[in-house]
Tab-separated table of C-alpha atoms and ligand atoms in Angstrom:
chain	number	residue	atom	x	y	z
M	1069	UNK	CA	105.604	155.935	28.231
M	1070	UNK	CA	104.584	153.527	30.757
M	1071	UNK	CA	107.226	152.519	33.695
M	1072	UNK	CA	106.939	149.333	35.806
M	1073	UNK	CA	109.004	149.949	38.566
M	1074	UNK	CA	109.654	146.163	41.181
M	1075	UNK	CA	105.697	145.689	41.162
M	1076	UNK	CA	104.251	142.977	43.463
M	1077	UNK	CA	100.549	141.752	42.773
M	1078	UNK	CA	99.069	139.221	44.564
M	1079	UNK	CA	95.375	137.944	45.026
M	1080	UNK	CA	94.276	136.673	48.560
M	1081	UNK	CA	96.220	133.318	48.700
M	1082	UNK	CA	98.524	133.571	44.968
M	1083	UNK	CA	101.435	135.973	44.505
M	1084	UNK	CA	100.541	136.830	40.689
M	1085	UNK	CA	103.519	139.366	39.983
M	1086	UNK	CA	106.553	139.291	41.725
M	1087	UNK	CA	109.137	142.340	41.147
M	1088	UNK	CA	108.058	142.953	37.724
M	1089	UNK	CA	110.298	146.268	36.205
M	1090	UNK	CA	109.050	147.171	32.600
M	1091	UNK	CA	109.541	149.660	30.181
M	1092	UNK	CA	107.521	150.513	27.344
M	1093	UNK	CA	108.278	153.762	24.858
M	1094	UNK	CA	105.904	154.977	22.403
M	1095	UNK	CA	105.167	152.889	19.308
M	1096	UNK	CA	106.630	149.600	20.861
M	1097	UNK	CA	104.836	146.005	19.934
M	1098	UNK	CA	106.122	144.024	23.286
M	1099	UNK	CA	104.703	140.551	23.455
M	1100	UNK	CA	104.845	139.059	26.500
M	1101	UNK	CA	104.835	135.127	27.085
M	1102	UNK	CA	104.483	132.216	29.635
M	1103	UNK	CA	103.156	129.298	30.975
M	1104	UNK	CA	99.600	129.215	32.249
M	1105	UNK	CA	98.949	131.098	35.576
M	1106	UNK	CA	102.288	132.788	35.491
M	1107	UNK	CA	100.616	136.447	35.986
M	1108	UNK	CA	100.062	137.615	32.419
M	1109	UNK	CA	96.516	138.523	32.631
M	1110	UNK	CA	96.954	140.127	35.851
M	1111	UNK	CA	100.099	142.188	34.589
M	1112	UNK	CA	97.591	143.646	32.252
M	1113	UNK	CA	94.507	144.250	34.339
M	1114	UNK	CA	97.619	145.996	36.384
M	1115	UNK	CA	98.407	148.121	33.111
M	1116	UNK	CA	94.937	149.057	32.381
M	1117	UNK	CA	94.123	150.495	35.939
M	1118	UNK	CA	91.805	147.656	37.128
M	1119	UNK	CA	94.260	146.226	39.724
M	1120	UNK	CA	97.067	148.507	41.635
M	1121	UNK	CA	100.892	147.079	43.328
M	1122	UNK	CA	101.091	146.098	45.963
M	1123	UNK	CA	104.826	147.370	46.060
M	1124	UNK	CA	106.184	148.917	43.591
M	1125	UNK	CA	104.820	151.699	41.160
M	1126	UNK	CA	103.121	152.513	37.877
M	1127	UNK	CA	103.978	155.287	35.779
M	1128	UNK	CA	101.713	156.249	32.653
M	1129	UNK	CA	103.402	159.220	30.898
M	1130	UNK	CA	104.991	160.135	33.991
M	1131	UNK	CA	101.639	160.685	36.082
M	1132	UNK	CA	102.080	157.556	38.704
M	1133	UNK	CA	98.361	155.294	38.611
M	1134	UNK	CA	97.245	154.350	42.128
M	1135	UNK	CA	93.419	153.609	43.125
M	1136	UNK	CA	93.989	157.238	44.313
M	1137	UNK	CA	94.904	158.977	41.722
M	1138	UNK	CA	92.489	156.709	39.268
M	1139	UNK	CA	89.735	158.247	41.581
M	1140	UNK	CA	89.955	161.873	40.371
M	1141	UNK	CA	87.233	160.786	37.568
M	1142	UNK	CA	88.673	163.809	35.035
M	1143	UNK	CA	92.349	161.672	35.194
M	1144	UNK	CA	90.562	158.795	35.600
M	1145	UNK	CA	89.103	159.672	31.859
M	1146	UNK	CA	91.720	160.792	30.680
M	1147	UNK	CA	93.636	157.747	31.583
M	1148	UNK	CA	91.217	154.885	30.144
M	1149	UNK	CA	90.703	156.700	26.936
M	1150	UNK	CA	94.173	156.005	26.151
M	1151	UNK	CA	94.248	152.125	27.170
M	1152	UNK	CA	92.216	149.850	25.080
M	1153	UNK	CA	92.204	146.576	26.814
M	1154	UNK	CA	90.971	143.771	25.571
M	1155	UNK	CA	89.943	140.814	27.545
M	1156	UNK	CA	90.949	137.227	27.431
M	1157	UNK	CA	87.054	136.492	28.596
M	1158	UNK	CA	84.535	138.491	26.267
M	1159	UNK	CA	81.572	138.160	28.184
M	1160	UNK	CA	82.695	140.067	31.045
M	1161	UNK	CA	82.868	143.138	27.973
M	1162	UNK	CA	79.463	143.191	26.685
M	1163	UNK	CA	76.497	144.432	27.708
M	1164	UNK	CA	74.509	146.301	25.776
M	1165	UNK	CA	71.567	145.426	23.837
M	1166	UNK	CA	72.508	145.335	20.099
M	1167	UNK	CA	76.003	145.054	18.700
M	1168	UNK	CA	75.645	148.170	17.235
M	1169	UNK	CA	75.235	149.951	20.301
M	1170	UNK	CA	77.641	148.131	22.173
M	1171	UNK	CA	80.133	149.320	19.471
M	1172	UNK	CA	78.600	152.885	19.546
M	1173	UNK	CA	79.145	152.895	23.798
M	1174	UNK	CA	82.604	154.039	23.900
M	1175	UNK	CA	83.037	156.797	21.725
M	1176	UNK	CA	79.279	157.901	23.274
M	1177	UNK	CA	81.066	158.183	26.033
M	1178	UNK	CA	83.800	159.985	24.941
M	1179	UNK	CA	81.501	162.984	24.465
M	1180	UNK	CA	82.146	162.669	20.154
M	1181	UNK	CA	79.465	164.062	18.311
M	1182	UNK	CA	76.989	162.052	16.596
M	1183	UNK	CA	78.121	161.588	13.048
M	1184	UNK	CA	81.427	160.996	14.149
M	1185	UNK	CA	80.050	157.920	16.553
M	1186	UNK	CA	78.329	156.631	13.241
M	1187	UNK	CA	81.571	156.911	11.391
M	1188	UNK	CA	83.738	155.171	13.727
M	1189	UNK	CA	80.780	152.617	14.434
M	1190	UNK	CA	80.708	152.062	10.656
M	1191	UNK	CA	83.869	151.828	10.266
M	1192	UNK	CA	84.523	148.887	13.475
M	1193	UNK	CA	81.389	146.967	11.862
M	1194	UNK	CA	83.203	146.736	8.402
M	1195	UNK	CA	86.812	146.075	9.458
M	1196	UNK	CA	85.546	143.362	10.866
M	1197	UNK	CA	82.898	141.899	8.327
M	1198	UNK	CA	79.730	142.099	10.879
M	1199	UNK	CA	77.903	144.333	9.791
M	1200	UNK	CA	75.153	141.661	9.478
M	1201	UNK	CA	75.492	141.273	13.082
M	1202	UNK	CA	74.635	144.953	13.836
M	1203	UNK	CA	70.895	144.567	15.332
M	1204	UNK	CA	71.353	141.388	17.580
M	1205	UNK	CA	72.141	140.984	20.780
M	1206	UNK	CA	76.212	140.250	21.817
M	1207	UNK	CA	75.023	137.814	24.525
M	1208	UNK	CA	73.701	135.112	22.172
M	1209	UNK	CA	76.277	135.474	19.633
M	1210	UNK	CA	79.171	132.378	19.075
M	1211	UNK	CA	82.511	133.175	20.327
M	1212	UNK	CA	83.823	134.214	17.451
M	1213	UNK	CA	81.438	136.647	17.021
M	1214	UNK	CA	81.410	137.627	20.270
M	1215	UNK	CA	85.468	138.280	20.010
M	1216	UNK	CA	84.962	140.071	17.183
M	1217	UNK	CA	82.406	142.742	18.711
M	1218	UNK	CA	84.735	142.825	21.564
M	1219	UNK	CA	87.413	143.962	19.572
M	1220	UNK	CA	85.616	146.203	17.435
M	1221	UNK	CA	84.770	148.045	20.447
M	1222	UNK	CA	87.893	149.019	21.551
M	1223	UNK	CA	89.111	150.021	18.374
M	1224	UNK	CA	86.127	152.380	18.462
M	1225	UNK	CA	87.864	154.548	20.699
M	1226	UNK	CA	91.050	154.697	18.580
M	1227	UNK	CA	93.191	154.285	22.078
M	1228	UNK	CA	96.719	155.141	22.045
M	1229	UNK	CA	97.986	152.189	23.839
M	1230	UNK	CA	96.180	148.568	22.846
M	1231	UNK	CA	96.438	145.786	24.973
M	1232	UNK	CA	95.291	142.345	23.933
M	1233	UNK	CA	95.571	138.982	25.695
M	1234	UNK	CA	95.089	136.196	23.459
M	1235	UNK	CA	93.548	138.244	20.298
M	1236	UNK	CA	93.532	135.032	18.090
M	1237	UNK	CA	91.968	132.362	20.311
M	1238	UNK	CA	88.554	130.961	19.115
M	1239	UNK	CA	89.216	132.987	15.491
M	1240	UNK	CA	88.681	132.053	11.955
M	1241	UNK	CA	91.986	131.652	9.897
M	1242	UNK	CA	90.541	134.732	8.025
M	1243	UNK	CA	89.379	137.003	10.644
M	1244	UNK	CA	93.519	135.793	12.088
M	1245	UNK	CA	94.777	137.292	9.338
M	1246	UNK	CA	92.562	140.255	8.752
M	1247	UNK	CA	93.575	141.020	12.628
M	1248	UNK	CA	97.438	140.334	12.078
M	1249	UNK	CA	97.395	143.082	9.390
M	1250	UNK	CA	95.066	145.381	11.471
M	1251	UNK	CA	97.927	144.953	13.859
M	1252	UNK	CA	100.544	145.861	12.080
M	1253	UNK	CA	99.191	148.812	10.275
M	1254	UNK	CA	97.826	149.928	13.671
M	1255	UNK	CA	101.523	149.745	14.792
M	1256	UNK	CA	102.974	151.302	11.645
M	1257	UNK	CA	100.868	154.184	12.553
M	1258	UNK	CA	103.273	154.785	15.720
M	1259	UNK	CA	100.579	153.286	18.313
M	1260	UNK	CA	102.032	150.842	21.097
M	1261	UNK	CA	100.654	147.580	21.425
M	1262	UNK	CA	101.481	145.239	24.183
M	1263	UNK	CA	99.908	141.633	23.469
M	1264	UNK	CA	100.171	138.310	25.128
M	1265	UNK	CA	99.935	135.273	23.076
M	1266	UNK	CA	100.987	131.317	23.616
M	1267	UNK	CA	100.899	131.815	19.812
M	1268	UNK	CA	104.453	132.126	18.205
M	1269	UNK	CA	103.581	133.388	14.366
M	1270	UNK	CA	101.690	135.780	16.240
M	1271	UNK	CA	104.910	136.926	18.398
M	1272	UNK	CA	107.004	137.195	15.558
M	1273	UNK	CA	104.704	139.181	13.359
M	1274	UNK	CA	104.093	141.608	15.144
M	1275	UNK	CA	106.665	142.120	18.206
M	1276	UNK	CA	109.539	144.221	18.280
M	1277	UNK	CA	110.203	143.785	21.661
M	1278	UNK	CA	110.104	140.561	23.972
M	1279	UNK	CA	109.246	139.527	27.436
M	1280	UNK	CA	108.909	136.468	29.412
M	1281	UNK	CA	106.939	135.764	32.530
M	1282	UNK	CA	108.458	132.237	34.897
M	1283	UNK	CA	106.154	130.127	37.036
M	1284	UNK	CA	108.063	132.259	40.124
M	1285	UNK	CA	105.651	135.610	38.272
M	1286	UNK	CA	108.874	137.255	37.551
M	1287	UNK	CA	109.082	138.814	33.823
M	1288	UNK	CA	112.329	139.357	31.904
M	1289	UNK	CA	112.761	140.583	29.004
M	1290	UNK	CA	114.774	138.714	25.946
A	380	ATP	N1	90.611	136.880	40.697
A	380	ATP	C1	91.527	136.032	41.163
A	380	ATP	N2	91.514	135.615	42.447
A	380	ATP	C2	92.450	134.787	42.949
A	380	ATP	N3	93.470	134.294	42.214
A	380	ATP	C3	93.549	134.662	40.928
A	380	ATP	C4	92.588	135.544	40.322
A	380	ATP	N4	92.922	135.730	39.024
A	380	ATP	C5	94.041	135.016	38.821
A	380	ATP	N5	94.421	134.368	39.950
A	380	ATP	C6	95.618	133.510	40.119
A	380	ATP	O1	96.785	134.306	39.850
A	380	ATP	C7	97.726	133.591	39.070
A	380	ATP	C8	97.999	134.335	37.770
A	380	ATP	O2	96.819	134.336	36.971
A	380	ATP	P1	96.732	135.004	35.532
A	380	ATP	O3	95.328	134.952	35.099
A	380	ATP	O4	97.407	136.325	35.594
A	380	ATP	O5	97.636	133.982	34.680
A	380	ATP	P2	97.973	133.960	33.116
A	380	ATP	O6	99.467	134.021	33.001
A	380	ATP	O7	97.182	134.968	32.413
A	380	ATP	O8	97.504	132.482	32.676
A	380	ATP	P3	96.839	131.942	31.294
A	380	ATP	O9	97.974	131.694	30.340
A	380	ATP	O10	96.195	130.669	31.725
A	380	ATP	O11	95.848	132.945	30.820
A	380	ATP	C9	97.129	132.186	38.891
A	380	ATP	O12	97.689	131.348	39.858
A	380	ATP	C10	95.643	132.390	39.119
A	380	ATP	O13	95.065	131.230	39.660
A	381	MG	MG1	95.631	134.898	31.053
């Protein structure tokens, strides 16, 4: 389902990803680990269309993802309604006024009719215990909170693929656990999930497959 083929990244002065070949099949958990600054967060911006190779190529179900072909906006649709990506950082996720609405954004967006929206938006609020949270703003909620919203929102759009980089950091041992079985079920249910974590109960919980990034960005998997 999605083919890394000798990829190259790098940012002005850093090499990120160096020759990175990956392959991912349908309904895989691969977690993928290494030391700070070793390219995992940019391998994933990579996979969710924000960044493109340098060298090398993408494939996503056999269409190839380029900053040309993501420009075609009916692909580029397509494309992102499949990935649900979310980010180390949430800040740089929210934006709208309430959490409710922030929640409701994506599957607006999608075009789904109304009561559906307010079905999945219920839905996201409960899973993860906020509905309390529902008419304040994300921006001056704790971190927590804010991860929380953040993931709710992707989850809102039911994606096919979900991609999380650190999902546990700055959580509650409950809301860990409540995620950790919201990950598995969501990969019993034949979704692929592709996580980084420094976190190791995490890793073996939920991956099936393995990967390792060195300080020379190079990713192998074990
Ligand atoms: N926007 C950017 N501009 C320039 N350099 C960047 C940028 N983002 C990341 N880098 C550099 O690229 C390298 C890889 O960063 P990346 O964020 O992918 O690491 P990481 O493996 O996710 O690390 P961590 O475990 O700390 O999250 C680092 O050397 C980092 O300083
Ligand atoms: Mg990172």
């Amino acid at each position: 389902m999605i083919t890394l083929e000798k990829v190259c990244f790098a940012y002005e002065h850093e090499v990120a990803l160096r020759y990175v070949d990956l392959q991912i099949e349908k309904g895989d958990s691969v977690v993928i680990q290494g030391p700070n600054g070793c390219g995992k967060s940019t391998l994933i911006k990579l996979l969710n269309g924000i960044i493109y190779p340098s060298e090398g190529h993408y494939f996503y179900k056999n269409h190839e993802i380029t900053e040309k072909t993501l420009k075609d906006r009916q692909f580029a649709k397509w494309f992102h309604q499949q990935m649900g990506y979310v980010f180390q950082n949430a800040d740089t996720q929210l934006f709208c006024g309430s959490v409710e609405e922030e929640i409701a954004f994506g599957p607006v967006q999608m075009g789904l009719p109304e009561t559906e929206v307010r079905q999945r938006t219920e839905d996201c609020l409960q899973l993860f215990g906020i509905e309390k949270l529902r008419d304040r703003p994300p921006y001056h909620l704790s971190g927590g909170e804010k991860r929380k919203v953040s993931l709710a929102c992707i989850l809102s759009l039911n994606p096919e693929v979900l991609i999380l980089d650190e999902p546990l950091a700055g959580l509650d041992e409950k809301t860990q656990d409540m995620l950790l079985e919201f990950l598995q079920s969501f990969h019993k249910a034949g979704k692929t999930l592709i996580t980084i974590t420094h976190n190791r109960q995490l890793a073996e919980t939920i991956g099936n497959r393995f990967a390792v990034m060195n300080e020379e960005h190079e990713l192998k998997m074990i």
